[in-house]
Amino acid sequence: MLSTIVKRLAIGVVVLWVVSTVVFLALHLVPGDPARTILTGTGATPTETAIEQLREQLGLNLPLWEQYLRFMGHLVTGSLGESLRNGQEVTALVAQRLPRTLELVLATTIVSVILGVALGALAARRGGWLDRVLTVGTSFGVAVPAYVAAVVLVYAFGVQLQWLPSGGYVAFGADPVGNLRSLILPTVALSIGFTAIVARMTRTSVLSVGEQDWVRTGRAVGLTERQVFNRHVLRNSLTSVLSVTGLQMGALLGGTVIVERVFSWPGLSALLVDSVNNRDYPVVQGVVLIIAALFVLLNIIVDIVYGFLDPRGRD
C-alpha cells in the first residue's frame, strides 16, 4: 500500500506540472490584454502609454518563456503569485473561497452516497415495481442538468413558497442554522444527478456480486439472507460505488460554476469564471492548479479506501 501511495504521488506531481503548463500556455493564447482590461475597468479610457507601463509593472512585457520560468519558480517556492487586478495573494483568495466549495461538495457527496446506496441496494434486493421506478427515476435524474434543477428549486422553494433562501452564503461560525438553510437548495440541485449515478452503480454491482459462486456458498452453509447481503454482497459492491463517487467528487470541484452562480454561492468556481473574464492569469492558474491537486489527492484517498475494501486492489 505504501509503494502504491508513493507511485500515485509521483504521478500526481507530473500531472500537476502538465496541468500548470497547459493552463499557462492556454491563457496566453486567449485574445485580450490583461493590462488594457484592468485599466478599462476603472471607467476611464486608457492611453497606450499607461497600458505599456502597467504591462511592464505586471511583467506582461517579458518573453513568454521568461514569464513561464517566473511562474514555475513561484510554484516551487509554494507561491501562486498575486492577482493582476488587486495585487492580493492568490493563495489568500483561494483560501477564502475553497472551504465554501468543499462544504458544498462534501454535503452533496454525503447526501448522494447515502441515498444512492440505499435506493440501489433496495431496488436490487426487492426487484419488481420498485426496481422499475428506480430505473425511471435515475434516468430522469441523470438527464436533468444541475443548473435546471437549481432554477426550479429557487423558483419553487425560494420565491413561491419562501421556505428557504433563494441564494447567498452564511458562514457556519456566524449562524449555524442560517448556514444549513443556505446549503440545502444547492446541495439538492447537485445531488439529483449524483444520487442517480450512485443508485444505478449500486444496483448493477449488487446484482452482479449476488450471482457469484461464493455468495451461493454463503447461503448453502446456512447464513441468513441478511447476513449474506451485509457481509458479502453489499461490501463487495461498494468498490464500484467508491470509484464512481471519487470521479463525481472530482467533477464537482470545478463543475459547480453555474449552480454557484444561480445561488450566489461565493465559491472557487465563481472565482475562476470571474478571473477568466478579467484575464487574471495568476488567479486562473492558481485555482486550476488547486483543483487539480485536490483531484490527485482524492484519487489517492480512493485508492487507499479501495485497498481496504478489496485487498486485491493493493497490488
PDB file of C-alpha atoms in Angstrom:
ATOM      1  CA  MET A   1       0.000   0.000   0.000  1.00  0.00           C
ATOM      2  CA  LEU A   2       2.846   2.406   0.840  1.00  0.00           C
ATOM      3  CA  SER A   3       4.524   1.809  -2.503  1.00  0.00           C
ATOM      4  CA  THR A   4       1.198   2.401  -4.243  1.00  0.00           C
ATOM      5  CA  ILE A   5       0.797   5.748  -2.461  1.00  0.00           C
ATOM      6  CA  VAL A   6       4.342   6.803  -3.381  1.00  0.00           C
ATOM      7  CA  LYS A   7       3.729   5.910  -7.037  1.00  0.00           C
ATOM      8  CA  ARG A   8       0.442   7.840  -7.045  1.00  0.00           C
ATOM      9  CA  LEU A   9       2.158  10.882  -5.520  1.00  0.00           C
ATOM     10  CA  ALA A  10       4.931  10.774  -8.129  1.00  0.00           C
ATOM     11  CA  ILE A  11       2.360  10.527 -10.928  1.00  0.00           C
ATOM     12  CA  GLY A  12       0.393  13.338  -9.267  1.00  0.00           C
ATOM     13  CA  VAL A  13       3.406  15.671  -9.355  1.00  0.00           C
ATOM     14  CA  VAL A  14       3.836  15.026 -13.081  1.00  0.00           C
ATOM     15  CA  VAL A  15       0.121  15.585 -13.672  1.00  0.00           C
ATOM     16  CA  LEU A  16       0.232  18.903 -11.805  1.00  0.00           C
ATOM     17  CA  TRP A  17       3.236  20.062 -13.848  1.00  0.00           C
ATOM     18  CA  VAL A  18       1.458  19.174 -17.116  1.00  0.00           C
ATOM     19  CA  VAL A  19      -1.761  20.865 -15.984  1.00  0.00           C
ATOM     20  CA  SER A  20       0.043  24.031 -14.895  1.00  0.00           C
ATOM     21  CA  THR A  21       1.952  24.206 -18.195  1.00  0.00           C
ATOM     22  CA  VAL A  22      -1.138  23.640 -20.340  1.00  0.00           C
ATOM     23  CA  VAL A  23      -3.150  26.244 -18.399  1.00  0.00           C
ATOM     24  CA  PHE A  24      -0.310  28.781 -18.620  1.00  0.00           C
ATOM     25  CA  LEU A  25       0.008  28.388 -22.385  1.00  0.00           C
ATOM     26  CA  ALA A  26      -3.763  28.287 -22.969  1.00  0.00           C
ATOM     27  CA  LEU A  27      -4.355  31.509 -21.061  1.00  0.00           C
ATOM     28  CA  HIS A  28      -1.722  33.364 -23.038  1.00  0.00           C
ATOM     29  CA  LEU A  29      -3.344  32.234 -26.279  1.00  0.00           C
ATOM     30  CA  VAL A  30      -6.697  33.747 -25.270  1.00  0.00           C
ATOM     31  CA  PRO A  31      -7.269  37.080 -27.070  1.00  0.00           C
ATOM     32  CA  GLY A  32      -7.200  40.152 -24.865  1.00  0.00           C
ATOM     33  CA  ASP A  33      -4.706  42.209 -22.891  1.00  0.00           C
ATOM     34  CA  PRO A  34      -5.000  41.984 -19.079  1.00  0.00           C
ATOM     35  CA  ALA A  35      -3.454  45.460 -18.686  1.00  0.00           C
ATOM     36  CA  ARG A  36      -5.998  47.010 -21.034  1.00  0.00           C
ATOM     37  CA  THR A  37      -8.843  45.095 -19.311  1.00  0.00           C
ATOM     38  CA  ILE A  38      -7.757  46.324 -15.890  1.00  0.00           C
ATOM     39  CA  LEU A  39      -7.461  49.959 -16.933  1.00  0.00           C
ATOM     40  CA  THR A  40     -10.707  49.875 -18.915  1.00  0.00           C
ATOM     41  CA  GLY A  41     -12.471  48.551 -15.817  1.00  0.00           C
ATOM     42  CA  THR A  42     -11.673  51.776 -13.971  1.00  0.00           C
ATOM     43  CA  GLY A  43     -14.127  53.630 -16.218  1.00  0.00           C
ATOM     44  CA  ALA A  44     -11.539  55.784 -17.985  1.00  0.00           C
ATOM     45  CA  THR A  45     -10.172  55.402 -21.489  1.00  0.00           C
ATOM     46  CA  PRO A  46      -6.571  54.216 -21.026  1.00  0.00           C
ATOM     47  CA  THR A  47      -3.740  55.623 -23.096  1.00  0.00           C
ATOM     48  CA  GLU A  48      -1.252  53.352 -24.811  1.00  0.00           C
ATOM     49  CA  THR A  49       1.486  54.728 -22.549  1.00  0.00           C
ATOM     50  CA  ALA A  50      -0.458  53.824 -19.429  1.00  0.00           C
ATOM     51  CA  ILE A  51      -1.144  50.334 -20.803  1.00  0.00           C
ATOM     52  CA  GLU A  52       2.538  49.751 -21.565  1.00  0.00           C
ATOM     53  CA  GLN A  53       3.552  50.978 -18.117  1.00  0.00           C
ATOM     54  CA  LEU A  54       1.082  48.586 -16.461  1.00  0.00           C
ATOM     55  CA  ARG A  55       2.224  45.698 -18.656  1.00  0.00           C
ATOM     56  CA  GLU A  56       5.807  46.381 -17.608  1.00  0.00           C
ATOM     57  CA  GLN A  57       4.783  46.628 -13.963  1.00  0.00           C
ATOM     58  CA  LEU A  58       2.960  43.297 -14.139  1.00  0.00           C
ATOM     59  CA  GLY A  59       5.741  41.601 -16.099  1.00  0.00           C
ATOM     60  CA  LEU A  60       3.499  41.004 -19.119  1.00  0.00           C
ATOM     61  CA  ASN A  61       6.035  42.591 -21.476  1.00  0.00           C
ATOM     62  CA  LEU A  62       8.539  39.804 -20.827  1.00  0.00           C
ATOM     63  CA  PRO A  63       9.009  36.962 -23.354  1.00  0.00           C
ATOM     64  CA  LEU A  64       6.625  34.049 -22.829  1.00  0.00           C
ATOM     65  CA  TRP A  65       9.379  31.652 -21.795  1.00  0.00           C
ATOM     66  CA  GLU A  66      10.586  34.073 -19.124  1.00  0.00           C
ATOM     67  CA  GLN A  67       7.058  34.519 -17.782  1.00  0.00           C
ATOM     68  CA  TYR A  68       6.769  30.721 -17.646  1.00  0.00           C
ATOM     69  CA  LEU A  69      10.020  30.346 -15.715  1.00  0.00           C
ATOM     70  CA  ARG A  70       8.895  33.001 -13.228  1.00  0.00           C
ATOM     71  CA  PHE A  71       5.569  31.200 -12.844  1.00  0.00           C
ATOM     72  CA  MET A  72       7.236  27.834 -12.214  1.00  0.00           C
ATOM     73  CA  GLY A  73       9.683  29.474  -9.824  1.00  0.00           C
ATOM     74  CA  HIS A  74       6.783  30.783  -7.757  1.00  0.00           C
ATOM     75  CA  LEU A  75       5.250  27.297  -7.672  1.00  0.00           C
ATOM     76  CA  VAL A  76       8.496  25.719  -6.470  1.00  0.00           C
ATOM     77  CA  THR A  77       8.626  28.197  -3.569  1.00  0.00           C
ATOM     78  CA  GLY A  78       4.993  27.484  -2.701  1.00  0.00           C
ATOM     79  CA  SER A  79       3.616  30.772  -4.014  1.00  0.00           C
ATOM     80  CA  LEU A  80       0.775  31.070  -6.531  1.00  0.00           C
ATOM     81  CA  GLY A  81       1.623  34.684  -7.300  1.00  0.00           C
ATOM     82  CA  GLU A  82      -0.518  37.802  -6.994  1.00  0.00           C
ATOM     83  CA  SER A  83      -3.741  38.859  -8.668  1.00  0.00           C
ATOM     84  CA  LEU A  84      -3.218  41.223 -11.584  1.00  0.00           C
ATOM     85  CA  ARG A  85      -6.322  43.202 -10.674  1.00  0.00           C
ATOM     86  CA  ASN A  86      -5.943  43.918  -6.966  1.00  0.00           C
ATOM     87  CA  GLY A  87      -2.486  42.644  -6.021  1.00  0.00           C
ATOM     88  CA  GLN A  88      -3.854  40.158  -3.485  1.00  0.00           C
ATOM     89  CA  GLU A  89      -2.048  36.888  -2.937  1.00  0.00           C
ATOM     90  CA  VAL A  90      -3.702  34.149  -4.971  1.00  0.00           C
ATOM     91  CA  THR A  91      -3.214  31.808  -2.017  1.00  0.00           C
ATOM     92  CA  ALA A  92      -5.324  34.113   0.158  1.00  0.00           C
ATOM     93  CA  LEU A  93      -8.081  34.339  -2.467  1.00  0.00           C
ATOM     94  CA  VAL A  94      -8.190  30.562  -2.861  1.00  0.00           C
ATOM     95  CA  ALA A  95      -8.103  30.000   0.913  1.00  0.00           C
ATOM     96  CA  GLN A  96     -11.140  32.257   1.248  1.00  0.00           C
ATOM     97  CA  ARG A  97     -13.218  30.542  -1.457  1.00  0.00           C
ATOM     98  CA  LEU A  98     -12.079  26.913  -1.245  1.00  0.00           C
ATOM     99  CA  PRO A  99     -13.786  25.989   2.067  1.00  0.00           C
ATOM    100  CA  ARG A 100     -17.140  27.143   0.668  1.00  0.00           C
ATOM    101  CA  THR A 101     -16.835  24.923  -2.404  1.00  0.00           C
ATOM    102  CA  LEU A 102     -15.586  21.989  -0.305  1.00  0.00           C
ATOM    103  CA  GLU A 103     -18.559  22.457   2.003  1.00  0.00           C
ATOM    104  CA  LEU A 104     -20.907  22.174  -0.960  1.00  0.00           C
ATOM    105  CA  VAL A 105     -19.050  19.200  -2.454  1.00  0.00           C
ATOM    106  CA  LEU A 106     -18.936  17.269   0.838  1.00  0.00           C
ATOM    107  CA  ALA A 107     -22.607  17.903   1.616  1.00  0.00           C
ATOM    108  CA  THR A 108     -23.582  16.774  -1.886  1.00  0.00           C
ATOM    109  CA  THR A 109     -21.405  13.658  -1.649  1.00  0.00           C
ATOM    110  CA  ILE A 110     -22.758  12.592   1.752  1.00  0.00           C
ATOM    111  CA  VAL A 111     -26.388  13.014   0.683  1.00  0.00           C
ATOM    112  CA  SER A 112     -25.856  11.350  -2.699  1.00  0.00           C
ATOM    113  CA  VAL A 113     -23.928   8.337  -1.425  1.00  0.00           C
ATOM    114  CA  ILE A 114     -26.336   7.598   1.443  1.00  0.00           C
ATOM    115  CA  LEU A 115     -29.449   7.923  -0.730  1.00  0.00           C
ATOM    116  CA  GLY A 116     -27.883   6.297  -3.807  1.00  0.00           C
ATOM    117  CA  VAL A 117     -26.573   3.221  -1.993  1.00  0.00           C
ATOM    118  CA  ALA A 118     -29.825   2.784  -0.064  1.00  0.00           C
ATOM    119  CA  LEU A 119     -32.040   3.104  -3.147  1.00  0.00           C
ATOM    120  CA  GLY A 120     -29.808   0.965  -5.375  1.00  0.00           C
ATOM    121  CA  ALA A 121     -29.454  -1.823  -2.818  1.00  0.00           C
ATOM    122  CA  LEU A 122     -33.182  -1.797  -2.051  1.00  0.00           C
ATOM    123  CA  ALA A 123     -34.148  -1.955  -5.718  1.00  0.00           C
ATOM    124  CA  ALA A 124     -31.705  -4.805  -6.395  1.00  0.00           C
ATOM    125  CA  ARG A 125     -32.986  -6.864  -3.453  1.00  0.00           C
ATOM    126  CA  ARG A 126     -36.702  -6.270  -3.922  1.00  0.00           C
ATOM    127  CA  GLY A 127     -36.930  -6.034  -7.713  1.00  0.00           C
ATOM    128  CA  GLY A 128     -40.387  -5.722  -9.230  1.00  0.00           C
ATOM    129  CA  TRP A 129     -42.142  -2.365  -9.361  1.00  0.00           C
ATOM    130  CA  LEU A 130     -39.577  -0.754  -7.063  1.00  0.00           C
ATOM    131  CA  ASP A 131     -36.781  -1.623  -9.481  1.00  0.00           C
ATOM    132  CA  ARG A 132     -38.766  -0.218 -12.408  1.00  0.00           C
ATOM    133  CA  VAL A 133     -39.499   3.013 -10.521  1.00  0.00           C
ATOM    134  CA  LEU A 134     -35.799   3.403  -9.661  1.00  0.00           C
ATOM    135  CA  THR A 135     -34.790   2.825 -13.282  1.00  0.00           C
ATOM    136  CA  VAL A 136     -37.143   5.552 -14.480  1.00  0.00           C
ATOM    137  CA  GLY A 137     -36.184   7.886 -11.628  1.00  0.00           C
ATOM    138  CA  THR A 138     -32.432   7.529 -12.151  1.00  0.00           C
ATOM    139  CA  SER A 139     -32.826   8.080 -15.907  1.00  0.00           C
ATOM    140  CA  PHE A 140     -34.643  11.297 -15.134  1.00  0.00           C
ATOM    141  CA  GLY A 141     -32.051  12.313 -12.537  1.00  0.00           C
ATOM    142  CA  VAL A 142     -29.122  11.793 -14.904  1.00  0.00           C
ATOM    143  CA  ALA A 143     -30.892  13.635 -17.732  1.00  0.00           C
ATOM    144  CA  VAL A 144     -31.761  16.776 -15.746  1.00  0.00           C
ATOM    145  CA  PRO A 145     -28.838  19.261 -15.660  1.00  0.00           C
ATOM    146  CA  ALA A 146     -27.960  20.600 -12.217  1.00  0.00           C
ATOM    147  CA  TYR A 147     -28.480  24.210 -13.291  1.00  0.00           C
ATOM    148  CA  VAL A 148     -32.041  23.435 -14.465  1.00  0.00           C
ATOM    149  CA  ALA A 149     -32.815  21.795 -11.130  1.00  0.00           C
ATOM    150  CA  ALA A 150     -31.259  24.806  -9.390  1.00  0.00           C
ATOM    151  CA  VAL A 151     -33.527  27.292 -11.196  1.00  0.00           C
ATOM    152  CA  VAL A 152     -36.628  25.194 -10.451  1.00  0.00           C
ATOM    153  CA  LEU A 153     -35.700  24.868  -6.774  1.00  0.00           C
ATOM    154  CA  VAL A 154     -35.069  28.603  -6.435  1.00  0.00           C
ATOM    155  CA  TYR A 155     -38.419  29.420  -8.010  1.00  0.00           C
ATOM    156  CA  ALA A 156     -40.388  26.801  -6.065  1.00  0.00           C
ATOM    157  CA  PHE A 157     -38.874  26.922  -2.582  1.00  0.00           C
ATOM    158  CA  GLY A 158     -37.189  30.311  -2.582  1.00  0.00           C
ATOM    159  CA  VAL A 159     -39.599  32.561  -4.484  1.00  0.00           C
ATOM    160  CA  GLN A 160     -43.047  30.939  -4.317  1.00  0.00           C
ATOM    161  CA  LEU A 161     -43.075  29.042  -1.019  1.00  0.00           C
ATOM    162  CA  GLN A 162     -40.274  31.085   0.591  1.00  0.00           C
ATOM    163  CA  TRP A 163     -39.303  28.156   2.776  1.00  0.00           C
ATOM    164  CA  LEU A 164     -35.578  28.525   2.116  1.00  0.00           C
ATOM    165  CA  PRO A 165     -33.276  31.353   0.993  1.00  0.00           C
ATOM    166  CA  SER A 166     -33.017  31.540  -2.790  1.00  0.00           C
ATOM    167  CA  GLY A 167     -29.338  32.444  -2.672  1.00  0.00           C
ATOM    168  CA  GLY A 168     -26.435  33.789  -0.674  1.00  0.00           C
ATOM    169  CA  TYR A 169     -23.982  32.275   1.770  1.00  0.00           C
ATOM    170  CA  VAL A 170     -23.963  32.330   5.558  1.00  0.00           C
ATOM    171  CA  ALA A 171     -20.826  31.215   7.408  1.00  0.00           C
ATOM    172  CA  PHE A 172     -21.322  28.371   9.878  1.00  0.00           C
ATOM    173  CA  GLY A 173     -19.465  30.241  12.614  1.00  0.00           C
ATOM    174  CA  ALA A 174     -21.742  33.256  12.274  1.00  0.00           C
ATOM    175  CA  ASP A 175     -25.062  31.403  12.082  1.00  0.00           C
ATOM    176  CA  PRO A 176     -25.135  27.548  12.031  1.00  0.00           C
ATOM    177  CA  VAL A 177     -28.858  27.392  11.246  1.00  0.00           C
ATOM    178  CA  GLY A 178     -28.554  30.022   8.512  1.00  0.00           C
ATOM    179  CA  ASN A 179     -25.610  28.117   7.056  1.00  0.00           C
ATOM    180  CA  LEU A 180     -27.649  24.914   6.896  1.00  0.00           C
ATOM    181  CA  ARG A 181     -30.605  26.688   5.311  1.00  0.00           C
ATOM    182  CA  SER A 182     -28.424  28.298   2.643  1.00  0.00           C
ATOM    183  CA  LEU A 183     -26.795  24.925   1.931  1.00  0.00           C
ATOM    184  CA  ILE A 184     -29.956  22.879   1.364  1.00  0.00           C
ATOM    185  CA  LEU A 185     -31.069  24.039  -2.095  1.00  0.00           C
ATOM    186  CA  PRO A 186     -27.656  23.970  -3.857  1.00  0.00           C
ATOM    187  CA  THR A 187     -26.959  20.574  -2.296  1.00  0.00           C
ATOM    188  CA  VAL A 188     -30.256  19.177  -3.562  1.00  0.00           C
ATOM    189  CA  ALA A 189     -29.628  20.605  -7.042  1.00  0.00           C
ATOM    190  CA  LEU A 190     -26.213  18.944  -7.259  1.00  0.00           C
ATOM    191  CA  SER A 191     -27.343  15.715  -5.582  1.00  0.00           C
ATOM    192  CA  ILE A 192     -30.041  14.758  -8.085  1.00  0.00           C
ATOM    193  CA  GLY A 193     -27.716  13.532 -10.823  1.00  0.00           C
ATOM    194  CA  PHE A 194     -25.063  12.309  -8.361  1.00  0.00           C
ATOM    195  CA  THR A 195     -27.617  10.202  -6.447  1.00  0.00           C
ATOM    196  CA  ALA A 196     -28.977   8.719  -9.672  1.00  0.00           C
ATOM    197  CA  ILE A 197     -25.498   7.633 -10.798  1.00  0.00           C
ATOM    198  CA  VAL A 198     -24.646   6.085  -7.411  1.00  0.00           C
ATOM    199  CA  ALA A 199     -28.018   4.289  -7.265  1.00  0.00           C
ATOM    200  CA  ARG A 200     -27.529   2.828 -10.736  1.00  0.00           C
ATOM    201  CA  MET A 201     -23.995   1.693  -9.950  1.00  0.00           C
ATOM    202  CA  THR A 202     -25.079   0.169  -6.626  1.00  0.00           C
ATOM    203  CA  ARG A 203     -27.952  -1.730  -8.222  1.00  0.00           C
ATOM    204  CA  THR A 204     -25.742  -3.095 -11.002  1.00  0.00           C
ATOM    205  CA  SER A 205     -22.974  -4.093  -8.578  1.00  0.00           C
ATOM    206  CA  VAL A 206     -25.330  -5.771  -6.110  1.00  0.00           C
ATOM    207  CA  LEU A 207     -26.952  -7.839  -8.876  1.00  0.00           C
ATOM    208  CA  SER A 208     -23.544  -8.795 -10.292  1.00  0.00           C
ATOM    209  CA  VAL A 209     -21.994  -9.756  -6.943  1.00  0.00           C
ATOM    210  CA  GLY A 210     -25.140 -11.635  -5.920  1.00  0.00           C
ATOM    211  CA  GLU A 211     -24.574 -14.113  -8.768  1.00  0.00           C
ATOM    212  CA  GLN A 212     -21.050 -15.076  -7.671  1.00  0.00           C
ATOM    213  CA  ASP A 213     -20.335 -18.634  -6.532  1.00  0.00           C
ATOM    214  CA  TRP A 214     -19.053 -17.618  -3.107  1.00  0.00           C
ATOM    215  CA  VAL A 215     -22.341 -15.842  -2.406  1.00  0.00           C
ATOM    216  CA  ARG A 216     -24.240 -19.040  -3.196  1.00  0.00           C
ATOM    217  CA  THR A 217     -21.828 -20.883  -0.923  1.00  0.00           C
ATOM    218  CA  GLY A 218     -22.669 -18.499   1.914  1.00  0.00           C
ATOM    219  CA  ARG A 219     -26.348 -19.302   1.516  1.00  0.00           C
ATOM    220  CA  ALA A 220     -25.570 -23.029   1.317  1.00  0.00           C
ATOM    221  CA  VAL A 221     -23.704 -23.083   4.641  1.00  0.00           C
ATOM    222  CA  GLY A 222     -26.715 -21.707   6.468  1.00  0.00           C
ATOM    223  CA  LEU A 223     -26.216 -17.927   6.543  1.00  0.00           C
ATOM    224  CA  THR A 224     -29.397 -15.900   6.516  1.00  0.00           C
ATOM    225  CA  GLU A 225     -30.198 -13.712   3.528  1.00  0.00           C
ATOM    226  CA  ARG A 226     -29.486 -10.605   5.607  1.00  0.00           C
ATOM    227  CA  GLN A 227     -26.086 -11.957   6.669  1.00  0.00           C
ATOM    228  CA  VAL A 228     -25.166 -12.882   3.104  1.00  0.00           C
ATOM    229  CA  PHE A 229     -26.183  -9.462   1.857  1.00  0.00           C
ATOM    230  CA  ASN A 230     -24.441  -7.431   4.571  1.00  0.00           C
ATOM    231  CA  ARG A 231     -21.236  -9.477   4.814  1.00  0.00           C
ATOM    232  CA  HIS A 232     -20.621 -10.474   1.234  1.00  0.00           C
ATOM    233  CA  VAL A 233     -22.818  -8.731  -1.308  1.00  0.00           C
ATOM    234  CA  LEU A 234     -23.002  -5.116  -0.150  1.00  0.00           C
ATOM    235  CA  ARG A 235     -19.370  -4.739   0.933  1.00  0.00           C
ATOM    236  CA  ASN A 236     -18.021  -6.132  -2.323  1.00  0.00           C
ATOM    237  CA  SER A 237     -20.437  -3.962  -4.275  1.00  0.00           C
ATOM    238  CA  LEU A 238     -19.106  -0.792  -2.673  1.00  0.00           C
ATOM    239  CA  THR A 239     -15.796  -0.916  -4.575  1.00  0.00           C
ATOM    240  CA  SER A 240     -17.526   0.118  -7.803  1.00  0.00           C
ATOM    241  CA  VAL A 241     -19.564   2.730  -5.940  1.00  0.00           C
ATOM    242  CA  LEU A 242     -16.374   4.129  -4.429  1.00  0.00           C
ATOM    243  CA  SER A 243     -14.782   4.577  -7.847  1.00  0.00           C
ATOM    244  CA  VAL A 244     -17.730   6.460  -9.313  1.00  0.00           C
ATOM    245  CA  THR A 245     -18.024   8.556  -6.137  1.00  0.00           C
ATOM    246  CA  GLY A 246     -14.410   9.661  -6.451  1.00  0.00           C
ATOM    247  CA  LEU A 247     -14.927  10.673 -10.080  1.00  0.00           C
ATOM    248  CA  GLN A 248     -18.118  12.584  -9.269  1.00  0.00           C
ATOM    249  CA  MET A 249     -16.460  14.445  -6.389  1.00  0.00           C
ATOM    250  CA  GLY A 250     -13.608  15.434  -8.678  1.00  0.00           C
ATOM    251  CA  ALA A 251     -16.095  16.709 -11.250  1.00  0.00           C
ATOM    252  CA  LEU A 252     -17.911  18.719  -8.581  1.00  0.00           C
ATOM    253  CA  LEU A 253     -14.731  20.525  -7.503  1.00  0.00           C
ATOM    254  CA  GLY A 254     -14.633  22.515 -10.715  1.00  0.00           C
ATOM    255  CA  GLY A 255     -18.079  21.795 -12.082  1.00  0.00           C
ATOM    256  CA  THR A 256     -20.301  23.791  -9.745  1.00  0.00           C
ATOM    257  CA  VAL A 257     -19.895  27.010 -11.748  1.00  0.00           C
ATOM    258  CA  ILE A 258     -23.481  27.586 -12.870  1.00  0.00           C
ATOM    259  CA  VAL A 259     -25.017  26.294  -9.651  1.00  0.00           C
ATOM    260  CA  GLU A 260     -22.824  28.643  -7.628  1.00  0.00           C
ATOM    261  CA  ARG A 261     -23.943  31.473  -9.904  1.00  0.00           C
ATOM    262  CA  VAL A 262     -27.633  30.605  -9.534  1.00  0.00           C
ATOM    263  CA  PHE A 263     -27.423  30.536  -5.741  1.00  0.00           C
ATOM    264  CA  SER A 264     -24.886  33.396  -5.439  1.00  0.00           C
ATOM    265  CA  TRP A 265     -22.565  30.961  -3.692  1.00  0.00           C
ATOM    266  CA  PRO A 266     -19.117  32.607  -3.377  1.00  0.00           C
ATOM    267  CA  GLY A 267     -17.055  29.519  -4.075  1.00  0.00           C
ATOM    268  CA  LEU A 268     -13.994  28.587  -6.073  1.00  0.00           C
ATOM    269  CA  SER A 269     -15.823  28.071  -9.361  1.00  0.00           C
ATOM    270  CA  ALA A 270     -17.260  31.596  -9.292  1.00  0.00           C
ATOM    271  CA  LEU A 271     -13.773  32.969  -8.638  1.00  0.00           C
ATOM    272  CA  LEU A 272     -12.447  31.007 -11.612  1.00  0.00           C
ATOM    273  CA  VAL A 273     -15.074  32.392 -14.009  1.00  0.00           C
ATOM    274  CA  ASP A 274     -14.533  35.971 -12.861  1.00  0.00           C
ATOM    275  CA  SER A 275     -10.779  35.602 -13.230  1.00  0.00           C
ATOM    276  CA  VAL A 276     -11.085  34.218 -16.762  1.00  0.00           C
ATOM    277  CA  ASN A 277     -13.297  37.155 -17.753  1.00  0.00           C
ATOM    278  CA  ASN A 278     -10.800  39.600 -16.243  1.00  0.00           C
ATOM    279  CA  ARG A 279      -7.768  37.881 -17.832  1.00  0.00           C
ATOM    280  CA  ASP A 280      -6.329  37.500 -14.340  1.00  0.00           C
ATOM    281  CA  TYR A 281      -3.707  34.892 -15.265  1.00  0.00           C
ATOM    282  CA  PRO A 282      -2.236  34.149 -11.815  1.00  0.00           C
ATOM    283  CA  VAL A 283      -5.655  33.581 -10.212  1.00  0.00           C
ATOM    284  CA  VAL A 284      -6.854  31.289 -13.012  1.00  0.00           C
ATOM    285  CA  GLN A 285      -3.614  29.306 -12.904  1.00  0.00           C
ATOM    286  CA  GLY A 286      -3.761  29.069  -9.122  1.00  0.00           C
ATOM    287  CA  VAL A 287      -7.394  27.948  -8.987  1.00  0.00           C
ATOM    288  CA  VAL A 288      -6.932  25.315 -11.714  1.00  0.00           C
ATOM    289  CA  LEU A 289      -3.777  24.039 -10.021  1.00  0.00           C
ATOM    290  CA  ILE A 290      -5.532  23.738  -6.662  1.00  0.00           C
ATOM    291  CA  ILE A 291      -8.451  21.867  -8.245  1.00  0.00           C
ATOM    292  CA  ALA A 292      -6.017  19.517  -9.996  1.00  0.00           C
ATOM    293  CA  ALA A 293      -4.103  18.935  -6.734  1.00  0.00           C
ATOM    294  CA  LEU A 294      -7.345  18.128  -4.914  1.00  0.00           C
ATOM    295  CA  PHE A 295      -8.342  15.744  -7.694  1.00  0.00           C
ATOM    296  CA  VAL A 296      -4.990  13.933  -7.417  1.00  0.00           C
ATOM    297  CA  LEU A 297      -5.320  13.765  -3.617  1.00  0.00           C
ATOM    298  CA  LEU A 298      -8.870  12.476  -3.951  1.00  0.00           C
ATOM    299  CA  ASN A 299      -7.723   9.683  -6.245  1.00  0.00           C
ATOM    300  CA  ILE A 300      -5.044   8.655  -3.762  1.00  0.00           C
ATOM    301  CA  ILE A 301      -7.631   8.523  -0.958  1.00  0.00           C
ATOM    302  CA  VAL A 302      -9.936   6.433  -3.169  1.00  0.00           C
ATOM    303  CA  ASP A 303      -7.066   4.020  -3.875  1.00  0.00           C
ATOM    304  CA  ILE A 304      -6.368   3.645  -0.144  1.00  0.00           C
ATOM    305  CA  VAL A 305     -10.007   3.010   0.749  1.00  0.00           C
ATOM    306  CA  TYR A 306     -10.337   0.675  -2.230  1.00  0.00           C
ATOM    307  CA  GLY A 307      -7.410  -1.343  -0.882  1.00  0.00           C
ATOM    308  CA  PHE A 308      -9.189  -1.846   2.444  1.00  0.00           C
ATOM    309  CA  LEU A 309     -12.461  -2.861   0.774  1.00  0.00           C
ATOM    310  CA  ASP A 310     -10.762  -5.172  -1.727  1.00  0.00           C
ATOM    311  CA  PRO A 311      -7.265  -6.488  -0.786  1.00  0.00           C
ATOM    312  CA  ARG A 312      -6.675  -7.376  -4.445  1.00  0.00           C
ATOM    313  CA  GLY A 313      -6.519  -3.637  -5.192  1.00  0.00           C
ATOM    314  CA  ARG A 314      -3.415  -3.151  -3.028  1.00  0.00           C
ATOM    315  CA  ASP A 315      -1.081  -4.642  -5.600  1.00  0.00           C
TER     316      ASP A 315
END
